[in-house]
Coordinates of C-alpha atoms and ligand atoms in Angstrom, one line a residue:
X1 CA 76.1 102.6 112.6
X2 CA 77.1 105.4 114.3
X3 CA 79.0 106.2 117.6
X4 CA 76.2 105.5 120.3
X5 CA 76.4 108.7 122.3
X6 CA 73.3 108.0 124.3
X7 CA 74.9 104.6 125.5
X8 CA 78.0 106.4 126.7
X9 CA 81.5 105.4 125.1
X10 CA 81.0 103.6 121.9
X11 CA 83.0 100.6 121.1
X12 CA 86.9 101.3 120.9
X13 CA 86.5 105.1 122.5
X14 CA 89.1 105.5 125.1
X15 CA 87.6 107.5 128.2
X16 CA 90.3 109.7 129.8
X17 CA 93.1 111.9 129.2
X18 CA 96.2 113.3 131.3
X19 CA 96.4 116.7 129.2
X20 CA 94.9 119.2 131.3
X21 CA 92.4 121.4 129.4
X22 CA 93.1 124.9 129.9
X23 CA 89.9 127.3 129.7
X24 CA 92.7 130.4 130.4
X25 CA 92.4 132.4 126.9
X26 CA 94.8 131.7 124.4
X27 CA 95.0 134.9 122.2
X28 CA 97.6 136.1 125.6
X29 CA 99.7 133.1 125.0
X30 CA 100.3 132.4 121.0
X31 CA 99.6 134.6 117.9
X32 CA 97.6 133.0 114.6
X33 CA 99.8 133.8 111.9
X34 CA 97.4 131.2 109.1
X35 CA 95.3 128.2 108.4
X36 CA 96.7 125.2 107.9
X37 CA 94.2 123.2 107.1
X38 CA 89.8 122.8 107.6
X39 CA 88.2 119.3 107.6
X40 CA 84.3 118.3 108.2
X41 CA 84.9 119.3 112.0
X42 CA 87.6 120.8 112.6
X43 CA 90.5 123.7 111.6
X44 CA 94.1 123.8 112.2
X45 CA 95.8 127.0 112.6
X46 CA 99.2 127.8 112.5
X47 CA 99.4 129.1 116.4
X48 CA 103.1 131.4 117.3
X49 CA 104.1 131.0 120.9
X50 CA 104.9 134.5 121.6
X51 CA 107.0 133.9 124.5
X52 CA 109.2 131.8 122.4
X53 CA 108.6 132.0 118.7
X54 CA 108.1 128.2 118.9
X55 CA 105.2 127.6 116.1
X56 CA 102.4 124.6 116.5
X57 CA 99.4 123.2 114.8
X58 CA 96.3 124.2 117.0
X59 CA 93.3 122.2 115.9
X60 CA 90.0 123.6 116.5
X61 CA 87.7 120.7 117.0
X62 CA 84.0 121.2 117.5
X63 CA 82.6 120.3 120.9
X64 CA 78.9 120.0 119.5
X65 CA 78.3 118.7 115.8
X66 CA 75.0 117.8 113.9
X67 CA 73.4 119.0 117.3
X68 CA 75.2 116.5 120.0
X69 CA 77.9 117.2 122.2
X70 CA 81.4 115.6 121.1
X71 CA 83.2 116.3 124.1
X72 CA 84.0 112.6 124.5
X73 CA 85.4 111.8 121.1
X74 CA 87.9 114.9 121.5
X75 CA 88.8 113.5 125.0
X76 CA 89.2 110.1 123.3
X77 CA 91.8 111.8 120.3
X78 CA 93.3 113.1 123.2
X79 CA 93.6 110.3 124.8
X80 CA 94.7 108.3 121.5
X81 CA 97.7 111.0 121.0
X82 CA 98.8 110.7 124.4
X83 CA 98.9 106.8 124.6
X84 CA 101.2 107.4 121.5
X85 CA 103.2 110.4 122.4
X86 CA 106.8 109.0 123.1
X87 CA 107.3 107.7 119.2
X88 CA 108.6 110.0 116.7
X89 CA 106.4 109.1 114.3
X90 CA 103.5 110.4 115.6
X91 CA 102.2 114.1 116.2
X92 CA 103.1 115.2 119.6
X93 CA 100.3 116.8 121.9
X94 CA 101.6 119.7 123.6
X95 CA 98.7 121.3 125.1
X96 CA 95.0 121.6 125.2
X97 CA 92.5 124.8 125.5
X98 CA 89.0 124.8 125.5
X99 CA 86.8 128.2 124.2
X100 CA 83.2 128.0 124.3
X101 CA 82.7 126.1 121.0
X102 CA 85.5 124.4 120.9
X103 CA 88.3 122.2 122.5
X104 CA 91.8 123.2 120.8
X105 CA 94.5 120.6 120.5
X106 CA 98.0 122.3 120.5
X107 CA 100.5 120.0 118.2
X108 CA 104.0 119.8 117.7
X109 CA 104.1 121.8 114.1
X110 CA 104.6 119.6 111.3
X111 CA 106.2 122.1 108.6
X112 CA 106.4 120.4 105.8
X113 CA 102.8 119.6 104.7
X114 CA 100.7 116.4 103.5
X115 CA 102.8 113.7 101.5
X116 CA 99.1 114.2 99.6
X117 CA 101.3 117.2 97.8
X118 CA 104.1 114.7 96.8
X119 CA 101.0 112.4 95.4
X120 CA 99.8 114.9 93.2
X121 CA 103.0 116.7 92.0
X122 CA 104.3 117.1 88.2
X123 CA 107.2 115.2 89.9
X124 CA 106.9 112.6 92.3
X125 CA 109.8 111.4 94.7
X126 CA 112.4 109.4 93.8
X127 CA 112.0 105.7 95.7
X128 CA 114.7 106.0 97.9
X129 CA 112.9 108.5 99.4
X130 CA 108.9 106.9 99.3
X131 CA 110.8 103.8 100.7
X132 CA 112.2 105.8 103.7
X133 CA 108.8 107.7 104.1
X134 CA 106.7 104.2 104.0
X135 CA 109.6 103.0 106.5
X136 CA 108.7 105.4 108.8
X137 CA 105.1 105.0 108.6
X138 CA 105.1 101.8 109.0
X139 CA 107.4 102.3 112.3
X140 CA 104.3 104.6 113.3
X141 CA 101.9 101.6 112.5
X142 CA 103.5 99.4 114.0
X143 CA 103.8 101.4 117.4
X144 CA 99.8 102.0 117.6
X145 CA 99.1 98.2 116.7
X146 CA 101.3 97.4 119.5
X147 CA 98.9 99.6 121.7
X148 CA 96.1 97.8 119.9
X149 CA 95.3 101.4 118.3
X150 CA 93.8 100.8 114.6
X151 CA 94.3 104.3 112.9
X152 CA 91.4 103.5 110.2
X153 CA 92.0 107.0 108.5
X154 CA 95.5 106.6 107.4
X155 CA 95.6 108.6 103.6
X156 CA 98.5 110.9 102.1
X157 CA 96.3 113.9 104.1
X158 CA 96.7 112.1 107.5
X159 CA 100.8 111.9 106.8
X160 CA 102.8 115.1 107.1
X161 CA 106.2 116.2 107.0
X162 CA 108.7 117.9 109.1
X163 CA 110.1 119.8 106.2
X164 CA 109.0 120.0 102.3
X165 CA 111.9 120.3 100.4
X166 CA 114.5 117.9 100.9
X167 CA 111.3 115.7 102.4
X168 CA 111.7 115.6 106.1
X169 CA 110.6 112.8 108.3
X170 CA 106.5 111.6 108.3
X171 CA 104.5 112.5 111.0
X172 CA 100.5 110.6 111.6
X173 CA 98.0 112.8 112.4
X174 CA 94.3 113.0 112.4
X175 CA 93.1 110.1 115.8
X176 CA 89.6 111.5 115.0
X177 CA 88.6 108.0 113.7
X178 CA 91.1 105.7 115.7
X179 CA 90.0 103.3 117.7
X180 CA 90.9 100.7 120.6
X181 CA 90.5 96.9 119.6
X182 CA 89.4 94.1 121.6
X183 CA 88.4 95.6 124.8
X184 CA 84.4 94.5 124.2
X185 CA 83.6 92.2 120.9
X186 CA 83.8 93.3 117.6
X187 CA 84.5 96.6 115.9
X188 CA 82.8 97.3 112.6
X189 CA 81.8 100.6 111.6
X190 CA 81.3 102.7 108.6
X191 CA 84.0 105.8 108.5
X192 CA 86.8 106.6 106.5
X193 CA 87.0 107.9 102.7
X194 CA 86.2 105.5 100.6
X195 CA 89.1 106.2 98.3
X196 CA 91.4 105.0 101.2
X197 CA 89.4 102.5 102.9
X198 CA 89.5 98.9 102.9
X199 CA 86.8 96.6 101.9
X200 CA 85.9 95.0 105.2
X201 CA 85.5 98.2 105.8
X202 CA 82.4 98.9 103.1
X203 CA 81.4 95.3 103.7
X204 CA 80.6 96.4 107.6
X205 CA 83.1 93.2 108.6
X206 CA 85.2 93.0 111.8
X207 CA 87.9 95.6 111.7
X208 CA 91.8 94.8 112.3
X209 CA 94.8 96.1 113.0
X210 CA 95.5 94.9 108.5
X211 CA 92.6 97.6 107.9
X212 CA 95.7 99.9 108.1
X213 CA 97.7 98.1 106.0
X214 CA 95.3 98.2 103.2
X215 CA 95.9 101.7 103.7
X216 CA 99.7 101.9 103.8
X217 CA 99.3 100.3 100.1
X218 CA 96.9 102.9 98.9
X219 CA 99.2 105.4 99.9
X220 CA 102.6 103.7 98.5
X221 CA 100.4 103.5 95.0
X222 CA 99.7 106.7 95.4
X223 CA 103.4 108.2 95.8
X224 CA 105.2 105.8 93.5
X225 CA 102.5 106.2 90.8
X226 CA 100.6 109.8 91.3
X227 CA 97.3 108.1 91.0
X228 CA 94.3 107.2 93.3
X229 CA 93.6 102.7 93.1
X230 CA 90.2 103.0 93.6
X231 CA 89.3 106.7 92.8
X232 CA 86.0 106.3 90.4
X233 CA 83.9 108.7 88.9
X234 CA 82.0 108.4 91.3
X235 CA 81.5 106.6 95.1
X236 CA 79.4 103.8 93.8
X237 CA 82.1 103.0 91.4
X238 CA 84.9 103.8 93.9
X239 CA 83.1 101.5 96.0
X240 CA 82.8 98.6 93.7
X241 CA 86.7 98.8 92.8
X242 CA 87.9 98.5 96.0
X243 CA 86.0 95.8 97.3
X244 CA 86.8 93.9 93.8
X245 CA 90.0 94.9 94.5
X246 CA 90.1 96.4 91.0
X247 CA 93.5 97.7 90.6
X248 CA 95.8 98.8 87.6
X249 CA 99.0 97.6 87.4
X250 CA 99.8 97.9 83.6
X251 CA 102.6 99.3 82.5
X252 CA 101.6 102.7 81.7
X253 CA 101.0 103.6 85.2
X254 CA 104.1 101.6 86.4
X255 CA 106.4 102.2 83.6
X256 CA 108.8 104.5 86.1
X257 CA 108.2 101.8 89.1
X258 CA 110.2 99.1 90.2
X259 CA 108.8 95.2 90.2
X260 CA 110.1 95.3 94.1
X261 CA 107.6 98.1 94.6
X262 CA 104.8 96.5 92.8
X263 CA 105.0 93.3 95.1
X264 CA 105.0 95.7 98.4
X265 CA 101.9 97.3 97.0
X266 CA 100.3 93.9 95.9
X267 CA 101.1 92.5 98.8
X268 CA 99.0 94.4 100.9
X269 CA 95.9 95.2 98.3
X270 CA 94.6 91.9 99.5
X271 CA 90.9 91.4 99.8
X272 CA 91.2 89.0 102.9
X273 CA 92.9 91.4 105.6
X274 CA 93.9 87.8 107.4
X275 CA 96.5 87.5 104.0
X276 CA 97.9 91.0 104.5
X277 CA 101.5 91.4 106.0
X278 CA 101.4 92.8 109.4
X279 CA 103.4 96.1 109.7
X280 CA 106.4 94.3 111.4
X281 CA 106.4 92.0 107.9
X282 CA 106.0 94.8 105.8
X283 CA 109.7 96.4 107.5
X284 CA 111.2 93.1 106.1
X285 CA 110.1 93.1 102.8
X286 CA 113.3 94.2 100.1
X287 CA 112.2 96.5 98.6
X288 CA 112.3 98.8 101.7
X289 CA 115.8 97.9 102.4
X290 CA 117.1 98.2 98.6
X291 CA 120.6 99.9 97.6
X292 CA 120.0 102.7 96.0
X293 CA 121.2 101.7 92.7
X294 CA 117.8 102.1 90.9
X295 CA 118.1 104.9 88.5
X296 CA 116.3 108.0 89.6
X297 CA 114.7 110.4 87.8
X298 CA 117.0 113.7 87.8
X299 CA 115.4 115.8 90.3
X300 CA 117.1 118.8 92.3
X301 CA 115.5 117.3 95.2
X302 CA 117.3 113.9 95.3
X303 CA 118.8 113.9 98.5
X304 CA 120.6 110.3 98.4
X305 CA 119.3 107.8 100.7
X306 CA 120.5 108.6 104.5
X307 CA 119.7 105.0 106.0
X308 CA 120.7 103.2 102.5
X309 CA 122.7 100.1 103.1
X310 CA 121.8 100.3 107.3
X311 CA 120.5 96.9 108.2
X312 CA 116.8 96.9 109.5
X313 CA 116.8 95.8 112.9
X314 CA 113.4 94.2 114.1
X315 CA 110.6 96.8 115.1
X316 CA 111.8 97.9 118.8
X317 CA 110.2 96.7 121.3
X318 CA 108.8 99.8 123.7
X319 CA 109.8 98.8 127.5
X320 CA 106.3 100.7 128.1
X321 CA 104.3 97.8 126.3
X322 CA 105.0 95.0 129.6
X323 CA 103.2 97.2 131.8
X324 CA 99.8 97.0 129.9
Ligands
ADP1 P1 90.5 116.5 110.1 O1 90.0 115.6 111.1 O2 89.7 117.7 109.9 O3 90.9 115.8 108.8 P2 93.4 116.8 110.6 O4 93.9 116.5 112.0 O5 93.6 115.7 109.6 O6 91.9 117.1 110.8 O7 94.0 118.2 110.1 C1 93.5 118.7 108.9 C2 94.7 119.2 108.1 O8 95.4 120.2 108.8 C3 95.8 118.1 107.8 O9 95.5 117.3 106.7 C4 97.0 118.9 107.6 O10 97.1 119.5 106.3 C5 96.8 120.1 108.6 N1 97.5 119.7 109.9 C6 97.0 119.0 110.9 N2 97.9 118.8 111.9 C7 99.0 119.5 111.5 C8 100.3 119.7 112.1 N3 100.5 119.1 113.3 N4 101.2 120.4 111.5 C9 100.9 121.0 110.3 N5 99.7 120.8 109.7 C10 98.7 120.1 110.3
MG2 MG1 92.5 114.5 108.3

């Protein structure tokens, strides 16, 4: 159920990139001034241009794992990154080394950190602020599915922000598991967390661009209510709730929430991803576009709503999109 690698480019791997990778050594160019964060395969480093001061996310990606080389699903984040590089709501590739174990992708630094922290926090975010966040992720969504790019890792780790405290702008990261649809038949695979992942996903069914929408509601339960939907005690039973679709709404866990942010959330916990918005619907739906007038709890970090009372204009159409 894995990649092929024997058979060349699996199913939804893009093949090239336009990023040179540099092999000149980088410990001339930028200073590592910490660790900013380690997954299964990969480190990020807080890199420090010296030439400039100007600080980016270098991610250290393996080039062999479990004993194959990898080389061509870095080349395909690469390429991933790049085919999204002009929207703001994606990380920016800036440049790319490669050392003998790994290729390094230099990233625009995102300072502020996961929206993960803002899931877990004594205090959570007011909603005028998840609503801008979920706004902007969506306007990231939407970009990729235009490219026919499914994300298919989208969680509150994969989300950062430009600034922690007031909450900058959202920035996707993390292409490792993205993929290209349509090009040859049907994509199913097995990957994601299974916290975050839909259930066509665990039922090995097609895959669609409304597998990340499943996962725009996970996280949007996450920030309004600082809980996990599907989290079990363990990944059988995590398993079994999401593809019940066993979810709490009671009051307890939504007692602070409003009922416009309940029917965002149910709206897209669907079990069918054909009856899921698209992320183009989603930017319609009120509750995004409410006045502030909902009370908010009294933190030091309310920063009033900058877009509040703007008019959402339809999901802009890139010029770029004709020429594919
Ligand atoms: P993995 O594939 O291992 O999950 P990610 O690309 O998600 O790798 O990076 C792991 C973590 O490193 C992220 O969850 C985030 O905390 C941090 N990170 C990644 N990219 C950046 C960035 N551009 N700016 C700041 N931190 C980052
Ligand atoms: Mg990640």
């Amino acid at each position: 159920r894995r990649l092929d690698s024997r058979s060349g480019l699996a199913a939804g791997l893009l093949g090239e990139c336009q990023t040179p990778i540099s092999t000149e050594p980088m410990e001339s160019v930028y200073e590592v001034t910490g660790e900013l964060g380690r997954g299964k395969f990969a480190v990020v480093k807080r890199f420090v241009e010296k030439a400039t001061g100007k600080v980016f996310a270098a991610k250290f990606l393996r080039k062999r794992r479990r004993g194959r080389d990898c080389r061509a699903e870095v080349i395909h984040e690469m390429a991933v990154l790049e085919t999204a590089r002009n929207n703001a709501r994606v990380v920016n590739l800036h440049a790319a080394y490669e050392t003998d174990h790994d290729i390094v992708l230099l990233l625009e630094y995102a300072a502020g950190g996961e929206i993960f922290d803002h899931c877990v926090s004594e205090e959570l975010l007011p909603e005028t602020q998840i609503t801008r966040l979920i706004r902007q992720t969506l306007e990231g969504v939407h970009h990729l599915h235009q490219r026919n790019l499914v994300h298919l890792d989208l969680k509150p780790q994969n989300i950062l922000l430009t600034s922690l405290s007031p909450p900058g702008d959202i920035k996707i990261v993390d292409f490792g598991l993205a993929r290209r649809l349509g090009a040859v038949g049907e994509l199913r695979e097995i990957l994601g967390t299974p916290e975050y992942v839909a259930p066509e996903i665990l039922n090995y069914e097609p895959i669609t661009t409304a597998t990340d929408l499943w996962s725009v509601g996970v996280i949007t339960y996450m920030l309004v209510t600082g809980e996990s939907p599907f989290v079990g005690d363990d990944k059988q039973e995590t398993y079994l709730n999401v593809s019940q679709v066993n979810v709490d709404y009671s009051r307890e866990a939504f007692s602070r929430v409003s009922e416009l942010a309940v029917d965002f959330i149910r709206k897209l916990l669907v079990k069918t991803p054909e009856d899921r918005p698209s992320a183009a619907e989603c930017m319609s739906h009120p509750w995004l576009w409410q006045l502030c007038l909902s009370p908010e709890p009294a933190t030091t970090r309310t920063v009033r709503e900058r877009s509040c009372g703007t008019k959402w204009a339809a999901p802009p159409e890139d010029p770029e999109d004709k020429e594919n």
